Amino acid sequence: LQAMTDSEQDWLALKPQEPSPSQCCGSGCKPCIYDVYEKELAQWERAKAMQDKSLLMGKKEQSNNSELNPDTFTAFSVSSVEQLTEDTYQYKFELPGNSSLRLSLGQHIVLRGVVNGLEVQRAYTPISPRNAEGYFEVLIKCYEAGLMSQYIKTWKRGDVVFWRGPFGGFPYQPNKHGELLMLASGTGLAPMIPILQSITDDEEDETFVTLVGCFPAFDKIYLKPLLQDLARYWNIRIYYVLSQETSLEKLPWSYQENTYTGRLNEDLMKTIVNSCQRKPFVLICGSSAFNKDMSRYLKAAGIEENSCFVF
């Protein structure tokens, strides 16, 4: 075999790497990391055919203009780390000047991490108000064995982290739905928060909201002060369903009347749907098992699929 020429090797070194499955966050992003790869590969093939490397110069893997972008990763620095429960953290990232991420409601962004030389990508939804200036915040649950979690747990103030996006989101319009019923399990609370805040910030928006937050136990509920503030609005009701609590007696009295023990099952779902002021449009966010169960219980409670949106 003839040894590869230098120029052949140069071209091979420039060839884009096909993403591994761990790099796809699985959230149906447009463009997906695979779309980006296809585009870069086509660009590489065109440049190679014409033997013109300058055609690859437009290929920027990372951007430094600190604007979020769906195609390339942008660096943001961690400005604070707050532990909320034993395994959940709130991370705050700096935005230059008074700029804002300008996400639409419930949109997620994709984080890139490198762990043991393996690149991993995961999607998270910022919980900061969408008009927040100079920063954004993300709620992240770390798992013992999670690859990405091992990386995230090392973050400290001043670290630089790469994000791209935004993707997805729920096309919310004020007063379009009489009532929103939000069913959130654990960090599934994240996409609900900006929607709730946009409703309470808009005096013209008279949408009723019933938020049902499912957590294992009282001390595992995230963002209690924020949720307590939101629950003071005339059009917002918040319920908690705590799967591992057996009695409400130990809870602060202000939580006792709007908390259920056990799991959110078909009967409880019927009770909640019937307590809504109007027929609700339902937003669901949790694990895939949670999302499936909720869709089934909602159907039993008379809520059709076209009245639900799953994040």
Short mmCIF file of C-alpha atoms in Angstrom, two decimals:
data_model
loop_
_atom_site.label_atom_id
_atom_site.label_comp_id
_atom_site.label_asym_id
_atom_site.label_seq_id
_atom_site.Cartn_x
_atom_site.Cartn_y
_atom_site.Cartn_z
CA LEU A 1 0.00 0.00 0.00
CA GLN A 2 1.29 3.39 -0.93
CA ALA A 3 1.76 5.61 2.11
CA MET A 4 -0.87 8.28 2.36
CA THR A 5 0.33 11.60 1.01
CA ASP A 6 0.66 14.50 3.41
CA SER A 7 -2.16 16.32 1.78
CA GLU A 8 -4.46 13.26 2.10
CA GLN A 9 -3.65 13.13 5.80
CA ASP A 10 -4.30 16.84 6.15
CA TRP A 11 -7.70 16.42 4.57
CA LEU A 12 -8.53 13.46 6.83
CA ALA A 13 -7.59 15.52 9.88
CA LEU A 14 -10.04 18.20 8.73
CA LYS A 15 -12.89 15.74 8.15
CA PRO A 16 -15.77 16.38 10.58
CA GLN A 17 -16.27 13.66 13.19
CA GLU A 18 -19.53 11.77 13.07
CA PRO A 19 -21.35 12.35 16.39
CA SER A 20 -21.71 9.41 18.77
CA PRO A 21 -25.23 8.59 20.04
CA SER A 22 -24.33 10.05 23.47
CA GLN A 23 -23.93 13.45 21.82
CA CYS A 24 -27.56 13.60 20.70
CA CYS A 25 -29.77 14.91 23.49
CA GLY A 26 -32.82 13.15 22.01
CA SER A 27 -35.10 16.18 22.28
CA GLY A 28 -35.80 16.54 18.57
CA CYS A 29 -33.70 19.71 18.17
CA LYS A 30 -33.68 21.50 14.83
CA PRO A 31 -30.91 21.36 13.76
CA CYS A 32 -29.93 18.16 15.53
CA ILE A 33 -26.23 17.57 16.04
CA TYR A 34 -26.52 15.01 13.21
CA ASP A 35 -27.92 17.70 10.87
CA VAL A 36 -24.97 19.93 11.73
CA TYR A 37 -22.61 17.02 10.98
CA GLU A 38 -24.24 16.31 7.59
CA LYS A 39 -23.89 19.98 6.66
CA GLU A 40 -20.23 20.10 7.70
CA LEU A 41 -19.48 16.82 5.91
CA ALA A 42 -20.98 18.13 2.67
CA GLN A 43 -18.90 21.28 3.06
CA TRP A 44 -15.76 19.19 3.66
CA GLU A 45 -16.43 16.98 0.62
CA ARG A 46 -16.94 20.03 -1.58
CA ALA A 47 -13.71 21.63 -0.31
CA LYS A 48 -11.75 18.38 -0.80
CA ALA A 49 -13.06 17.89 -4.33
CA MET A 50 -11.87 21.40 -5.18
CA GLN A 51 -8.69 21.00 -3.10
CA ASP A 52 -9.46 24.34 -1.47
CA LYS A 53 -9.13 24.46 2.33
CA SER A 54 -10.27 28.06 2.49
CA LEU A 55 -13.82 26.76 1.88
CA LEU A 56 -13.70 25.30 5.40
CA MET A 57 -12.81 28.56 7.06
CA GLY A 58 -16.45 29.41 7.61
CA LYS A 59 -16.74 26.34 9.82
CA LYS A 60 -16.80 27.65 13.37
CA GLU A 61 -17.23 25.02 16.03
CA GLN A 62 -17.53 27.58 18.80
CA SER A 63 -18.60 31.15 18.68
CA ASN A 64 -17.35 33.83 21.02
CA ASN A 65 -19.83 36.57 20.30
CA SER A 66 -21.84 35.25 23.28
CA GLU A 67 -25.03 35.06 21.24
CA LEU A 68 -26.87 31.79 21.65
CA ASN A 69 -26.98 29.96 18.32
CA PRO A 70 -28.64 26.66 17.31
CA ASP A 71 -25.77 25.59 15.05
CA THR A 72 -22.66 26.32 17.09
CA PHE A 73 -21.78 26.16 20.77
CA THR A 74 -21.26 29.43 22.57
CA ALA A 75 -19.21 29.90 25.74
CA PHE A 76 -20.96 31.23 28.86
CA SER A 77 -19.41 31.60 32.27
CA VAL A 78 -20.91 30.30 35.52
CA SER A 79 -21.64 33.20 37.88
CA SER A 80 -23.16 31.24 40.77
CA VAL A 81 -23.96 27.72 41.94
CA GLU A 82 -26.74 27.13 44.46
CA GLN A 83 -27.59 23.72 45.85
CA LEU A 84 -31.38 23.38 46.17
CA THR A 85 -31.73 19.77 47.39
CA GLU A 86 -29.26 16.94 47.89
CA ASP A 87 -29.03 16.29 44.15
CA THR A 88 -30.41 19.42 42.46
CA TYR A 89 -28.63 22.67 41.72
CA GLN A 90 -29.49 26.06 40.29
CA TYR A 91 -26.75 27.45 38.05
CA LYS A 92 -26.59 31.07 36.99
CA PHE A 93 -24.73 32.09 33.82
CA GLU A 94 -23.50 35.51 32.83
CA LEU A 95 -24.71 37.30 29.70
CA PRO A 96 -22.65 40.24 28.46
CA GLY A 97 -23.98 43.73 29.23
CA ASN A 98 -27.74 43.75 29.67
CA SER A 99 -28.35 41.21 26.94
CA SER A 100 -31.04 38.58 27.27
CA LEU A 101 -31.29 35.03 25.89
CA ARG A 102 -34.58 35.99 24.20
CA LEU A 103 -36.03 32.51 24.44
CA SER A 104 -39.65 31.91 23.73
CA LEU A 105 -41.56 30.15 26.50
CA GLY A 106 -40.45 26.71 27.59
CA GLN A 107 -37.60 26.51 25.08
CA HIS A 108 -34.61 24.36 25.94
CA ILE A 109 -30.90 24.76 25.28
CA VAL A 110 -28.32 22.03 24.81
CA LEU A 111 -25.23 21.67 27.00
CA ARG A 112 -22.03 20.06 25.80
CA GLY A 113 -19.75 18.31 28.26
CA VAL A 114 -16.63 16.20 27.86
CA VAL A 115 -16.30 13.37 30.37
CA ASN A 116 -13.39 10.91 30.23
CA GLY A 117 -12.74 12.07 26.69
CA LEU A 118 -16.35 11.32 25.69
CA GLU A 119 -18.52 14.16 24.47
CA VAL A 120 -22.05 14.20 25.91
CA GLN A 121 -24.95 16.54 25.17
CA ARG A 122 -28.10 17.10 27.22
CA ALA A 123 -31.04 19.47 26.97
CA TYR A 124 -32.09 21.75 29.85
CA THR A 125 -34.74 24.45 30.11
CA PRO A 126 -33.74 27.82 31.58
CA ILE A 127 -35.98 28.83 34.49
CA SER A 128 -35.08 32.54 34.47
CA PRO A 129 -37.79 34.97 33.31
CA ARG A 130 -37.46 35.34 29.55
CA ASN A 131 -36.82 39.09 29.84
CA ALA A 132 -34.03 38.51 32.42
CA GLU A 133 -31.09 40.77 31.51
CA GLY A 134 -27.43 39.96 31.99
CA TYR A 135 -27.97 36.37 33.13
CA PHE A 136 -29.89 33.14 32.70
CA GLU A 137 -30.51 30.30 35.17
CA VAL A 138 -30.85 26.55 34.73
CA LEU A 139 -32.18 23.92 37.15
CA ILE A 140 -30.21 20.65 36.94
CA LYS A 141 -30.64 17.38 38.77
CA CYS A 142 -27.40 15.40 39.08
CA TYR A 143 -27.54 11.61 38.98
CA GLU A 144 -25.00 9.39 40.76
CA ALA A 145 -24.05 7.46 37.64
CA GLY A 146 -24.82 10.16 35.06
CA LEU A 147 -21.95 11.03 32.73
CA MET A 148 -23.09 14.60 32.31
CA SER A 149 -23.74 14.88 36.06
CA GLN A 150 -20.10 14.03 36.82
CA TYR A 151 -19.09 16.96 34.62
CA ILE A 152 -21.70 19.37 36.00
CA LYS A 153 -20.78 18.61 39.62
CA THR A 154 -17.30 20.03 39.00
CA TRP A 155 -18.64 23.48 38.00
CA LYS A 156 -17.70 26.45 40.10
CA ARG A 157 -18.00 30.18 39.71
CA GLY A 158 -15.98 31.46 36.74
CA ASP A 159 -15.99 28.16 34.81
CA VAL A 160 -16.80 28.37 31.12
CA VAL A 161 -19.53 26.12 29.75
CA PHE A 162 -20.77 25.62 26.18
CA TRP A 163 -24.44 25.87 25.17
CA ARG A 164 -26.33 25.95 21.87
CA GLY A 165 -29.98 26.58 21.08
CA PRO A 166 -32.72 27.47 21.58
CA PHE A 167 -35.01 24.59 20.57
CA GLY A 168 -38.60 23.50 21.08
CA GLY A 169 -40.86 25.48 23.34
CA PHE A 170 -44.59 25.89 23.79
CA PRO A 171 -46.19 28.58 21.60
CA TYR A 172 -47.98 30.30 24.49
CA GLN A 173 -50.31 33.22 23.78
CA PRO A 174 -51.94 35.25 26.57
CA ASN A 175 -55.63 34.45 27.12
CA LYS A 176 -55.65 31.81 24.39
CA HIS A 177 -56.56 29.07 26.88
CA GLY A 178 -59.02 29.65 29.72
CA GLU A 179 -56.97 27.49 32.07
CA LEU A 180 -53.62 25.77 31.89
CA LEU A 181 -53.11 22.61 33.90
CA MET A 182 -49.37 22.03 34.38
CA LEU A 183 -48.25 18.55 35.40
CA ALA A 184 -44.57 18.55 36.36
CA SER A 185 -42.41 15.86 37.86
CA GLY A 186 -39.15 16.96 39.53
CA THR A 187 -37.07 19.14 37.23
CA GLY A 188 -39.99 18.96 34.78
CA LEU A 189 -40.92 22.11 36.70
CA ALA A 190 -38.35 24.04 34.63
CA PRO A 191 -40.35 24.83 31.45
CA MET A 192 -43.42 25.73 33.54
CA ILE A 193 -41.70 28.52 35.49
CA PRO A 194 -41.16 31.01 32.61
CA ILE A 195 -44.75 30.45 31.43
CA LEU A 196 -46.12 31.07 34.94
CA GLN A 197 -44.00 34.20 35.29
CA SER A 198 -45.10 35.57 31.93
CA ILE A 199 -48.74 35.15 33.04
CA THR A 200 -48.25 36.83 36.43
CA ASP A 201 -46.17 39.65 34.85
CA ASP A 202 -48.90 40.49 32.33
CA GLU A 203 -51.85 42.28 33.93
CA GLU A 204 -53.92 41.70 30.81
CA ASP A 205 -53.42 37.93 30.94
CA GLU A 206 -56.30 36.36 32.85
CA THR A 207 -55.44 32.72 32.21
CA PHE A 208 -56.08 30.47 35.22
CA VAL A 209 -53.23 28.11 36.03
CA THR A 210 -53.25 24.94 38.12
CA LEU A 211 -49.72 23.63 38.63
CA VAL A 212 -49.29 20.13 40.04
CA GLY A 213 -45.71 19.46 41.14
CA CYS A 214 -44.81 15.82 41.80
CA PHE A 215 -41.85 15.23 44.13
CA PRO A 216 -40.72 12.37 46.37
CA ALA A 217 -40.85 14.35 49.62
CA PHE A 218 -41.42 17.84 51.01
CA ASP A 219 -37.70 18.63 51.28
CA LYS A 220 -37.25 17.64 47.63
CA ILE A 221 -39.55 20.41 46.34
CA TYR A 222 -37.50 22.92 44.35
CA LEU A 223 -37.87 26.70 44.36
CA LYS A 224 -40.34 26.80 47.24
CA PRO A 225 -40.09 30.60 47.83
CA LEU A 226 -40.72 31.33 44.14
CA LEU A 227 -43.66 28.92 43.98
CA GLN A 228 -45.15 30.37 47.19
CA ASP A 229 -44.93 33.87 45.65
CA LEU A 230 -46.62 32.72 42.45
CA ALA A 231 -49.39 30.97 44.40
CA ARG A 232 -50.40 34.35 45.88
CA TYR A 233 -51.77 35.50 42.51
CA TRP A 234 -55.55 35.28 42.16
CA ASN A 235 -55.33 33.09 39.04
CA ILE A 236 -52.63 30.63 40.12
CA ARG A 237 -53.17 27.46 42.18
CA ILE A 238 -50.31 25.16 43.10
CA TYR A 239 -50.67 21.59 44.35
CA TYR A 240 -47.96 19.19 45.45
CA VAL A 241 -48.08 15.41 45.18
CA LEU A 242 -45.44 13.77 47.39
CA SER A 243 -44.94 10.10 46.59
CA GLN A 244 -42.89 9.13 49.65
CA GLU A 245 -44.67 11.15 52.35
CA THR A 246 -47.27 9.23 54.31
CA SER A 247 -48.76 12.00 56.43
CA LEU A 248 -49.35 15.73 56.00
CA GLU A 249 -49.05 16.46 59.73
CA LYS A 250 -45.33 17.20 59.64
CA LEU A 251 -45.68 19.72 56.80
CA PRO A 252 -45.93 23.47 57.47
CA TRP A 253 -49.62 24.31 57.77
CA SER A 254 -49.48 26.55 54.69
CA TYR A 255 -48.78 23.43 52.59
CA GLN A 256 -51.24 21.04 54.20
CA GLU A 257 -54.35 21.99 52.28
CA ASN A 258 -52.76 21.89 48.82
CA THR A 259 -50.62 18.76 49.18
CA TYR A 260 -51.48 15.13 48.47
CA THR A 261 -49.49 12.10 49.59
CA GLY A 262 -48.85 9.09 47.40
CA ARG A 263 -48.80 9.22 43.62
CA LEU A 264 -50.73 11.24 41.08
CA ASN A 265 -53.14 8.53 39.92
CA GLU A 266 -56.29 8.39 37.83
CA ASP A 267 -58.64 9.30 40.70
CA LEU A 268 -56.58 12.28 41.83
CA MET A 269 -56.31 13.44 38.22
CA LYS A 270 -60.12 13.41 37.90
CA THR A 271 -60.41 15.41 41.14
CA ILE A 272 -57.91 18.00 39.91
CA VAL A 273 -59.40 18.30 36.41
CA ASN A 274 -62.90 18.69 37.91
CA SER A 275 -61.64 21.41 40.25
CA CYS A 276 -60.41 23.53 37.32
CA GLN A 277 -62.51 26.64 36.63
CA ARG A 278 -62.59 25.92 32.90
CA LYS A 279 -61.74 22.96 30.72
CA PRO A 280 -57.93 23.02 30.89
CA PHE A 281 -55.25 22.85 28.24
CA VAL A 282 -52.59 20.58 29.74
CA LEU A 283 -48.78 20.95 29.77
CA ILE A 284 -46.81 17.87 30.81
CA CYS A 285 -43.12 17.55 31.65
CA GLY A 286 -41.33 14.68 33.36
CA SER A 287 -39.75 11.34 32.59
CA SER A 288 -41.15 9.44 29.62
CA ALA A 289 -42.92 7.06 32.03
CA PHE A 290 -44.51 10.02 33.86
CA ASN A 291 -45.59 11.62 30.57
CA LYS A 292 -47.22 8.36 29.42
CA ASP A 293 -49.06 7.86 32.72
CA MET A 294 -50.33 11.44 32.72
CA SER A 295 -51.65 11.16 29.16
CA ARG A 296 -53.51 7.99 30.14
CA TYR A 297 -55.03 9.53 33.31
CA LEU A 298 -56.03 12.67 31.42
CA LYS A 299 -57.83 10.61 28.81
CA ALA A 300 -59.75 8.87 31.59
CA ALA A 301 -60.60 12.33 32.98
CA GLY A 302 -62.03 13.35 29.60
CA ILE A 303 -59.15 15.46 28.30
CA GLU A 304 -58.39 14.80 24.64
CA GLU A 305 -54.90 14.49 23.20
CA ASN A 306 -55.25 17.71 21.20
CA SER A 307 -55.64 19.56 24.50
CA CYS A 308 -52.20 18.44 25.74
CA PHE A 309 -48.64 19.51 25.07
CA VAL A 310 -45.72 17.35 26.22
CA PHE A 311 -42.31 19.00 26.66
#
